mmCIF file of N, CA and C in Angstrom:
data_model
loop_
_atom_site.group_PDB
_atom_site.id
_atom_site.type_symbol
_atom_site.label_atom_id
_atom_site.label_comp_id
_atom_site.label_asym_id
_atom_site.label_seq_id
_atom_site.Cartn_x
_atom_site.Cartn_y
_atom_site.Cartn_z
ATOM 1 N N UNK A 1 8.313 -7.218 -6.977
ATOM 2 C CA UNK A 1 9.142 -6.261 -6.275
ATOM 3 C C UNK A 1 9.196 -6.568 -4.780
ATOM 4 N N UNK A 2 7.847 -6.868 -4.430
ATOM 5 C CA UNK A 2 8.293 -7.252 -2.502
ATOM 6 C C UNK A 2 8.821 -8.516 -2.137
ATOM 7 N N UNK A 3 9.245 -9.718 -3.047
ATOM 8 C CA UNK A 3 10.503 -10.615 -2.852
ATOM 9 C C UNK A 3 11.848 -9.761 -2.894
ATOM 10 N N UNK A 4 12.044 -8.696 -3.752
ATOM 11 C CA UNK A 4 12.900 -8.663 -4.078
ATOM 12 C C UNK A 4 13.303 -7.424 -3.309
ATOM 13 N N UNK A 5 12.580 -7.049 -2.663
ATOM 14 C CA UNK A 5 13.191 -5.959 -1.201
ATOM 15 C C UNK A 5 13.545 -6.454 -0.318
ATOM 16 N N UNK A 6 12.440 -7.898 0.093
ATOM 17 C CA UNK A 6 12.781 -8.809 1.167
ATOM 18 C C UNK A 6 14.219 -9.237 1.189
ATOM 19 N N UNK A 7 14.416 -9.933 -0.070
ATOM 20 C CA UNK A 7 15.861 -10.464 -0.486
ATOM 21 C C UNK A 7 17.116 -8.824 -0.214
ATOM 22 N N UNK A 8 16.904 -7.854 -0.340
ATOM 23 C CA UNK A 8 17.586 -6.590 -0.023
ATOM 24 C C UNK A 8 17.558 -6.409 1.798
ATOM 25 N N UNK A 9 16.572 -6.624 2.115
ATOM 26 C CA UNK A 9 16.390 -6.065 3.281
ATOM 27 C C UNK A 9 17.288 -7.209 4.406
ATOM 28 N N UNK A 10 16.925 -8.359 3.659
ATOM 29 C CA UNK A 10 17.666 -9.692 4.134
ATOM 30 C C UNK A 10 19.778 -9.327 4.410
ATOM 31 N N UNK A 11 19.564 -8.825 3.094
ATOM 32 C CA UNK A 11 21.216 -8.394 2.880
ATOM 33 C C UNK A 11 21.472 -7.798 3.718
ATOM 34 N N UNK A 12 20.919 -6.530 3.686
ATOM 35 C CA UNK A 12 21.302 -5.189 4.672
ATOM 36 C C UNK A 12 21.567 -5.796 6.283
ATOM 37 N N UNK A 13 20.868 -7.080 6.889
ATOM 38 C CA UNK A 13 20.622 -7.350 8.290
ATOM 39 C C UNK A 13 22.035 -8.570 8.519
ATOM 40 N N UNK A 14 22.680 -7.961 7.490
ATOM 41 C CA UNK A 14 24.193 -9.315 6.992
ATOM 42 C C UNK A 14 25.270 -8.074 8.125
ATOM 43 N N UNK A 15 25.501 -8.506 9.167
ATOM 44 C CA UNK A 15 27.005 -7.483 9.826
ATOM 45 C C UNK A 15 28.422 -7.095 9.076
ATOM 46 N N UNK A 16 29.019 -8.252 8.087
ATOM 47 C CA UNK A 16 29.648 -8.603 7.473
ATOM 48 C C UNK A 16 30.006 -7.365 6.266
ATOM 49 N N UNK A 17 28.653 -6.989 5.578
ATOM 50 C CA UNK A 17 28.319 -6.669 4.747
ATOM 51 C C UNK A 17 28.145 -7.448 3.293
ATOM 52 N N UNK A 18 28.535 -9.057 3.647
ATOM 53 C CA UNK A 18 28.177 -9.500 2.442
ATOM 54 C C UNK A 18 27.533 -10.863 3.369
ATOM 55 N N UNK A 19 27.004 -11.389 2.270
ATOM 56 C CA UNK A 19 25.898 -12.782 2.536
ATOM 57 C C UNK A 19 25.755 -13.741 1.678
ATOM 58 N N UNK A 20 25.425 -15.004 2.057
ATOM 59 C CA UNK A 20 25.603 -16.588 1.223
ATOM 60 C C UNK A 20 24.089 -16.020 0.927
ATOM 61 N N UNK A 21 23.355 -16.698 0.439
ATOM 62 C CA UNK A 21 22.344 -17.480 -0.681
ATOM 63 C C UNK A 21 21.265 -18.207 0.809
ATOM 64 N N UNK A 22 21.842 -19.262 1.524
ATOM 65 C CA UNK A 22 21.575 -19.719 2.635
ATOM 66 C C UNK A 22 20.956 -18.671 3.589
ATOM 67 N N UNK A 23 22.195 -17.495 3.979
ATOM 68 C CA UNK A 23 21.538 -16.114 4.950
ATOM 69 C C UNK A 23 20.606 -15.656 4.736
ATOM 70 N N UNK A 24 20.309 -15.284 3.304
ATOM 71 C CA UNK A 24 19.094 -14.638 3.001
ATOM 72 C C UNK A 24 17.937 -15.633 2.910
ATOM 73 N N UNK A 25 17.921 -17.176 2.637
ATOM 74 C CA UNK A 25 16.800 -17.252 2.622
ATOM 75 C C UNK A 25 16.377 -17.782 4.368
ATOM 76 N N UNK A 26 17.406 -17.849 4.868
ATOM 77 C CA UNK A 26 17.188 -18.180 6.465
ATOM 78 C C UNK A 26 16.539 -16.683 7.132
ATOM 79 N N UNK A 27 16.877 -15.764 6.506
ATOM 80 C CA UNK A 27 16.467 -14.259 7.245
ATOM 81 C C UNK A 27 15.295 -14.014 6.736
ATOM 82 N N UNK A 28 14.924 -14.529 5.650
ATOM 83 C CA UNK A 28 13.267 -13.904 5.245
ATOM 84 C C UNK A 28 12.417 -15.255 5.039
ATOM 85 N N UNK A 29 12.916 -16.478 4.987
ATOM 86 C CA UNK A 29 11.675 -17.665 5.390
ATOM 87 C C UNK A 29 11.583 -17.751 4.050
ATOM 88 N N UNK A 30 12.070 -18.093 2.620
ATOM 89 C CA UNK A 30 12.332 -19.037 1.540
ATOM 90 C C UNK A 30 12.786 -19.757 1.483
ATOM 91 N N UNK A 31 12.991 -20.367 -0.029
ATOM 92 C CA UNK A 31 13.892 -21.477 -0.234
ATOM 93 C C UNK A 31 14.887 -20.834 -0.413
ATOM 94 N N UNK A 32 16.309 -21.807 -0.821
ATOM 95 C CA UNK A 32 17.459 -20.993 -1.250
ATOM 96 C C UNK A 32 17.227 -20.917 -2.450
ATOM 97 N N UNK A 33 16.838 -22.410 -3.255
ATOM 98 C CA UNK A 33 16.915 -21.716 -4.799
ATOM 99 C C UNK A 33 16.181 -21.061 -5.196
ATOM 100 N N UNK A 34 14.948 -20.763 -4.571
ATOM 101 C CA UNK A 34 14.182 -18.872 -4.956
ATOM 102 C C UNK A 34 14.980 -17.654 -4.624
ATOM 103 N N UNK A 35 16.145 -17.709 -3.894
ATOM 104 C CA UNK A 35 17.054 -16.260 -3.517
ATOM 105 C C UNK A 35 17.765 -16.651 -4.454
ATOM 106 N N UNK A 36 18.406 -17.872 -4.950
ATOM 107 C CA UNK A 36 19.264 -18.023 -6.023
ATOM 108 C C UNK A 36 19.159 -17.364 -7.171
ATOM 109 N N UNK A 37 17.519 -17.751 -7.588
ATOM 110 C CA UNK A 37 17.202 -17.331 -9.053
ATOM 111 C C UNK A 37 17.149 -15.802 -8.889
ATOM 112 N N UNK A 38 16.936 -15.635 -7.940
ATOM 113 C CA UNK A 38 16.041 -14.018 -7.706
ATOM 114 C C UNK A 38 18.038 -13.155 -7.617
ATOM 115 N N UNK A 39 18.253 -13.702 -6.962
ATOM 116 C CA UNK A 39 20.350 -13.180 -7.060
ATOM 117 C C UNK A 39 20.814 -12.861 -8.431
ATOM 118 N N UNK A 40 20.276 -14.039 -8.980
ATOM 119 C CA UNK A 40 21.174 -13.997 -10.197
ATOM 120 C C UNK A 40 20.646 -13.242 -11.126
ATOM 121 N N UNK A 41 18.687 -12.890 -11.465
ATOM 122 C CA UNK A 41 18.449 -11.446 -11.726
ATOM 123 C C UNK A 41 19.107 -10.470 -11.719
ATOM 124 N N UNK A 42 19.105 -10.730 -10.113
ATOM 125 C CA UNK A 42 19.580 -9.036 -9.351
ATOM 126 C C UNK A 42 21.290 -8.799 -10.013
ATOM 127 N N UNK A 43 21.711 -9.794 -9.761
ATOM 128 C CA UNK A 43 22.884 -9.747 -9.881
ATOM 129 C C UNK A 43 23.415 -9.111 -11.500
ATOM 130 N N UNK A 44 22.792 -9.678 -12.322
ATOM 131 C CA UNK A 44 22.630 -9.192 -13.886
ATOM 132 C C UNK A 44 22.028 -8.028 -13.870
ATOM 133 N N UNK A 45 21.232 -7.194 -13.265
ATOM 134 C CA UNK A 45 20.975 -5.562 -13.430
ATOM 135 C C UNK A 45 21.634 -4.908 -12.778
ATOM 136 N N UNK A 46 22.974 -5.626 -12.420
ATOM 137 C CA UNK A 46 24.060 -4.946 -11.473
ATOM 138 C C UNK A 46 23.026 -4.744 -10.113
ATOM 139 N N UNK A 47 22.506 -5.034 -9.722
ATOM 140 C CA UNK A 47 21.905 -4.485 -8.739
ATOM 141 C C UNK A 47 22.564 -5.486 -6.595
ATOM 142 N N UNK A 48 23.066 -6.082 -7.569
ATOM 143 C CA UNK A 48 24.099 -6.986 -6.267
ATOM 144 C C UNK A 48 24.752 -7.298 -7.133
ATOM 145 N N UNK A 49 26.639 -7.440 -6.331
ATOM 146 C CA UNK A 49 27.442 -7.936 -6.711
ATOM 147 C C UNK A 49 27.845 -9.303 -6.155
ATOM 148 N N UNK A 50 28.605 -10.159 -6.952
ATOM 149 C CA UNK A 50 29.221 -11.145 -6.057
ATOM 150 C C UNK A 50 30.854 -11.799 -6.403
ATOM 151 N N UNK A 51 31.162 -12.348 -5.385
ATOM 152 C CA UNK A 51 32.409 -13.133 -5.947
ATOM 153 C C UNK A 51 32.394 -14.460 -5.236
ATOM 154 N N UNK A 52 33.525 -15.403 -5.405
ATOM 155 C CA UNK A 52 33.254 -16.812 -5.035
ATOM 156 C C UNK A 52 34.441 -16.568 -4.247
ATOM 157 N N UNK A 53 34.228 -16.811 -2.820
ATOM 158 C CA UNK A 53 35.146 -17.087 -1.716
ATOM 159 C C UNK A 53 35.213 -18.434 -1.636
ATOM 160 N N UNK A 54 36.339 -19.090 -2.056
ATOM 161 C CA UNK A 54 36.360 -20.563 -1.042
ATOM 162 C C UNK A 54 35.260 -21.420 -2.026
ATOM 163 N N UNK A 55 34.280 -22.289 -1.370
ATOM 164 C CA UNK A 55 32.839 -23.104 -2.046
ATOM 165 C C UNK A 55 31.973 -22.034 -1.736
ATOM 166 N N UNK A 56 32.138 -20.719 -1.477
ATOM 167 C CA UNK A 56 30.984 -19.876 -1.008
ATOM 168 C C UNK A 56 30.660 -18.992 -2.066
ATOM 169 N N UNK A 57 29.572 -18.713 -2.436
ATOM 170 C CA UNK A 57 29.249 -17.825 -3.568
ATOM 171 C C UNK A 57 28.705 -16.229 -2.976
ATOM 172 N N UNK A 58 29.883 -15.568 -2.546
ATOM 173 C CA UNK A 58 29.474 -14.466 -1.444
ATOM 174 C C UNK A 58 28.665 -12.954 -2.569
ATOM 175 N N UNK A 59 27.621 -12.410 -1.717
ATOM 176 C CA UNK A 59 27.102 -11.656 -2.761
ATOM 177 C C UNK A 59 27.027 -10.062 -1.516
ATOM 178 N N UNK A 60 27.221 -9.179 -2.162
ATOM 179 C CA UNK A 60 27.850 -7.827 -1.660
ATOM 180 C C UNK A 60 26.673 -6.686 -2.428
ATOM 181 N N UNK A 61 25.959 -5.683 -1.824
ATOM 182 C CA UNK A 61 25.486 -4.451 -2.210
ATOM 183 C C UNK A 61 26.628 -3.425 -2.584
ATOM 184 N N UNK A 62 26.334 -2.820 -4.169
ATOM 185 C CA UNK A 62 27.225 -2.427 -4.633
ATOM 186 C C UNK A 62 27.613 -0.831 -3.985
ATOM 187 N N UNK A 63 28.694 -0.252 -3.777
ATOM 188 C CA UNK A 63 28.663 1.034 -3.171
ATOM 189 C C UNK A 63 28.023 1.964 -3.664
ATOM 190 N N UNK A 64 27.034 2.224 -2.437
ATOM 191 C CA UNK A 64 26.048 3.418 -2.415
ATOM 192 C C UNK A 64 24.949 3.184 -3.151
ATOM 193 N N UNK A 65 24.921 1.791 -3.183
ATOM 194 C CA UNK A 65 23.635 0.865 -3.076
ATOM 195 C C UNK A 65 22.234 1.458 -2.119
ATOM 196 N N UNK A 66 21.271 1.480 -2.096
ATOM 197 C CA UNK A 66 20.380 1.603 -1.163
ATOM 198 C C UNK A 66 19.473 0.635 -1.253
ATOM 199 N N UNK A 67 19.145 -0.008 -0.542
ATOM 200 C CA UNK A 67 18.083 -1.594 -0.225
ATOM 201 C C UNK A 67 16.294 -1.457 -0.125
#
């Protein structure tokens, strides 16, 4: 669970409101493919959403989400 707040808390500090894979692991000091695997969890308990902008795999807190 405390990767996986980090990886939330990482999001939340996104201005944008959404974030690459790269942001988060640059904001909390991982690898990317540990936010990857840990995304694509999250992402399957609905718990982050994402879509593919461009080559970017952009990932979004779902509304009224809390981190």
């Amino acid at each position: 669970r405390g990767l996986r707040a980090g990886i939330l808390r990482g999001a939340v500090t996104s201005s944008t409101g959404s974030f690459t894979i790269e942001e988060i692991a640059a904001n909390i000091g991982i690898h990317r493919t540990t936010v990857s695997k840990y995304l694509a969890i999250m992402e399957a308990g609905k718990v982050v959403e994402f879509r593919n902008i461009g080559k970017a795999k952009m990932f979004f807190l779902p509304k009224g989400a809390k981190a």
